[in-house]
Amino acid sequence: MKIQSRLYWGQGLFNKISLGELYLIVTVLNVLFLTILWFLFPVTRIALVEENEFLENLTTIFYFETFVLGLIFITKLKHKQARKSYLIIPLLGLLAALDEISFGYRMFWFQAPLVGGVRIDSIHDVFFLLLMTVKPILKQNRIILLVALGVFVCSLLIGLIWAIRHLHEVKETIQQGLKNLVLAFNHYPPLCFLLVTIGYGIVSILLDLDIFVADFLKFFEELIEMNAGLTLLFSCFAIRSSRQTQLNNSR
């Protein structure tokens, strides 16, 4: 089964480039450009990693654009159900934009709540607080942790053995899953971009925990967050391109 239609961006020069291809080009170029800046021009590093500097502000702009453009594109959709299903995209953009500016904590200097010695002014702080809460428990119960890890590893091995013995069934299940995924992409064009955004978010949270500490990782975290904003913005363009494709097909 193939995806029924390709989402195209704009007119003229870009009318032969699909939205996915344009996204890959923009992503590769910005990663290469910013990484070169980091390594070859150390003077730019403050702008790339510090709070309220260039890269973080660019991330905020991408998220805010997602909120505004998402609402604009949604209002142009004819079907009420489609408008409801796409509403999650601008709402995520608004939430992420507020998170980037610490919900106004640094801008308006309101008193953010202090929980367990952690100032909760962003979503990342919630995960950091959970980590700080879990760490002492894990240290005090290392035996339980080792047993849990052992059970997890054994479960993986048992699952692998079962999959090898039932390879044909597993293959059919995977094929059916891929077909369902393609159907989901056809039904909800921004889904691919949303999944990539979620992936970026998970990586960003893991980096924010400072399990490994290095200056480059701080830059990499900001780069990941910026591309998460860019990806979510492209999910808005998927709404627009999907609408344009439907209009062209109806003619």
XYZ file of C-alpha atoms in Angstrom:
251
model
C 0.000 0.000 0.000
C 1.301 3.427 -0.942
C 0.623 6.854 0.437
C -2.098 8.215 -1.797
C -0.805 11.744 -2.312
C 2.350 13.761 -1.838
C 2.069 17.059 -0.049
C 3.607 19.846 -2.093
C 4.864 23.200 -0.935
C 4.072 26.491 -2.615
C 4.095 27.348 -6.282
C 6.686 28.064 -8.990
C 10.203 27.066 -7.976
C 9.053 24.677 -5.235
C 6.092 23.077 -6.994
C 8.168 19.960 -7.779
C 9.448 19.514 -4.214
C 7.328 17.607 -1.726
C 6.868 18.981 1.771
C 8.848 16.084 3.224
C 11.754 16.691 0.843
C 11.787 20.402 1.659
C 11.765 19.576 5.374
C 14.757 17.247 5.005
C 16.682 19.877 3.020
C 15.993 22.624 5.581
C 16.851 20.329 8.500
C 20.143 19.087 7.040
C 21.210 22.620 6.071
C 20.445 24.170 9.458
C 22.164 21.342 11.370
C 25.291 21.621 9.203
C 25.365 25.425 9.326
C 24.884 25.736 13.097
C 27.315 22.901 13.858
C 29.972 24.577 11.688
C 29.344 27.821 13.576
C 29.806 26.006 16.887
C 33.118 24.392 15.985
C 34.724 27.035 13.762
C 33.441 30.249 15.352
C 33.538 29.898 19.162
C 32.449 33.524 19.540
C 28.939 32.436 18.461
C 28.566 29.835 21.214
C 26.896 32.174 23.681
C 24.195 32.921 21.103
C 23.741 29.191 20.511
C 23.465 27.881 24.092
C 22.548 30.666 26.529
C 19.030 31.459 27.735
C 17.195 34.215 25.827
C 19.799 34.194 23.065
C 19.537 33.604 19.300
C 18.867 29.855 19.107
C 16.371 29.734 21.966
C 14.566 32.801 20.634
C 14.416 31.200 17.175
C 12.858 28.112 18.763
C 10.243 30.280 20.474
C 9.460 32.016 17.169
C 8.944 28.661 15.410
C 6.528 27.505 18.115
C 4.623 30.796 18.122
C 4.377 30.695 14.316
C 2.981 27.179 14.648
C 0.271 28.523 16.943
C -0.675 31.431 14.662
C -0.392 29.670 11.279
C -2.040 26.533 12.636
C -5.129 28.499 13.637
C -5.170 30.301 10.267
C -4.912 27.083 8.229
C -7.483 25.298 10.399
C -10.082 28.036 9.925
C -9.822 27.496 6.153
C -10.791 23.817 6.428
C -14.355 23.014 5.413
C -14.995 19.992 7.632
C -15.655 20.626 11.326
C -14.243 17.237 12.355
C -10.987 17.969 10.510
C -10.685 21.312 12.281
C -11.061 19.600 15.648
C -8.496 16.901 14.862
C -5.891 19.454 13.738
C -6.435 21.786 16.706
C -3.835 19.879 18.753
C -1.064 21.316 16.535
C -1.486 25.049 17.323
C -2.189 24.202 20.968
C 1.102 22.295 21.175
C 2.808 25.256 19.519
C 1.392 27.649 22.117
C 2.325 25.375 25.037
C 5.867 24.895 23.713
C 6.315 28.639 23.082
C 5.242 29.399 26.647
C 7.590 26.688 27.897
C 10.509 28.270 26.017
C 9.909 31.616 27.764
C 9.368 29.825 31.113
C 5.671 30.779 30.966
C 6.684 34.417 31.370
C 8.766 33.865 34.526
C 11.888 35.577 33.184
C 9.904 38.097 31.136
C 7.399 39.295 33.752
C 9.251 38.137 36.896
C 6.270 36.435 38.507
C 6.982 33.971 41.302
C 7.212 30.461 39.832
C 6.435 27.661 42.331
C 9.342 26.043 44.170
C 8.903 22.277 44.654
C 11.564 20.176 46.352
C 14.154 22.870 45.789
C 13.399 22.985 42.051
C 11.912 26.116 40.464
C 9.076 24.861 38.226
C 9.023 27.331 35.340
C 9.081 24.889 32.408
C 7.983 21.377 31.475
C 11.603 20.193 31.635
C 11.680 21.089 35.329
C 8.864 18.625 36.016
C 10.928 15.767 34.568
C 14.006 16.970 36.473
C 11.970 16.993 39.704
C 10.780 13.441 39.014
C 14.384 12.359 38.450
C 15.508 14.003 41.698
C 12.677 12.195 43.490
C 13.416 8.791 41.969
C 17.228 8.906 42.323
C 17.347 8.500 46.145
C 14.772 5.705 45.980
C 16.856 3.823 43.410
C 20.037 4.286 45.440
C 18.368 2.929 48.577
C 16.816 -0.020 46.736
C 19.543 -1.159 44.367
C 18.604 -4.821 44.796
C 15.052 -4.101 43.649
C 16.456 -2.169 40.679
C 18.760 -5.055 39.725
C 15.882 -7.534 39.997
C 13.689 -5.284 37.825
C 16.454 -4.986 35.221
C 16.937 -8.759 35.289
C 13.219 -9.344 34.747
C 13.244 -6.815 31.891
C 16.227 -8.475 30.169
C 14.716 -11.958 30.609
C 11.420 -10.727 29.166
C 13.256 -9.356 26.124
C 15.072 -12.669 25.609
C 11.846 -14.671 25.945
C 10.125 -12.309 23.502
C 13.015 -12.652 21.043
C 12.919 -16.465 21.237
C 9.146 -16.448 20.702
C 9.515 -14.077 17.717
C 12.125 -16.364 16.114
C 9.874 -19.417 16.541
C 6.846 -17.561 15.153
C 8.672 -15.581 12.476
C 5.861 -15.865 9.904
C 3.251 -14.487 12.321
C 5.576 -11.680 13.386
C 6.235 -10.778 9.737
C 2.498 -10.597 9.007
C 1.929 -8.468 12.116
C 4.681 -6.040 11.074
C 3.289 -5.800 7.530
C -0.203 -5.102 8.877
C 1.214 -2.508 11.253
C 2.990 -0.750 8.378
C -0.233 -0.746 6.329
C -2.102 0.791 9.265
C 0.635 3.409 9.634
C 0.369 4.353 5.946
C -3.415 4.649 6.336
C -2.869 6.896 9.344
C -0.483 9.104 7.348
C -3.050 9.355 4.531
C -5.849 10.208 6.948
C -3.786 12.636 9.055
C -0.984 14.225 6.963
C 0.763 16.066 9.860
C 1.199 12.778 11.783
C 4.714 12.114 10.489
C 5.906 15.566 11.584
C 4.195 15.169 14.964
C 5.954 11.838 15.575
C 9.325 13.383 14.710
C 8.571 16.303 17.047
C 7.798 13.881 19.879
C 11.066 12.068 19.177
C 12.961 15.356 19.357
C 11.196 16.151 22.629
C 12.225 12.850 24.224
C 15.872 13.345 23.206
C 15.786 16.925 24.522
C 14.444 15.815 27.904
C 17.120 13.108 28.205
C 19.845 15.646 27.394
C 18.374 18.115 29.880
C 18.839 15.592 32.700
C 22.615 16.189 32.423
C 23.479 12.503 32.680
C 26.499 13.400 30.556
C 27.958 16.899 30.856
C 29.706 18.605 27.931
C 29.496 22.025 26.300
C 28.669 20.488 22.921
C 25.733 18.570 24.453
C 24.250 21.865 25.659
C 24.441 23.150 22.097
C 23.062 19.859 20.773
C 20.097 20.120 23.153
C 19.286 23.623 21.907
C 19.700 22.430 18.309
C 17.305 19.543 18.951
C 14.743 21.876 20.524
C 15.000 24.317 17.621
C 14.429 21.526 15.096
C 11.500 20.283 17.165
C 9.951 23.729 16.718
C 10.747 23.671 13.006
C 9.199 20.211 12.626
C 6.021 21.241 14.431
C 5.838 24.277 12.139
C 6.017 21.956 9.121
C 3.046 20.035 10.518
C 1.066 23.262 9.967
C 2.242 23.380 6.368
C 1.059 19.752 6.050
C -2.440 20.975 6.911
C -2.165 23.701 4.265
C -0.703 21.388 1.607
C -3.301 18.715 2.342
C -6.087 21.253 1.834
C -4.499 22.457 -1.432
C -4.162 18.867 -2.682
C -7.841 18.194 -1.933
C -8.849 21.353 -3.820
C -6.745 20.344 -6.849
C -8.188 16.804 -6.843
C -11.754 18.137 -6.722
C -11.265 20.207 -9.885
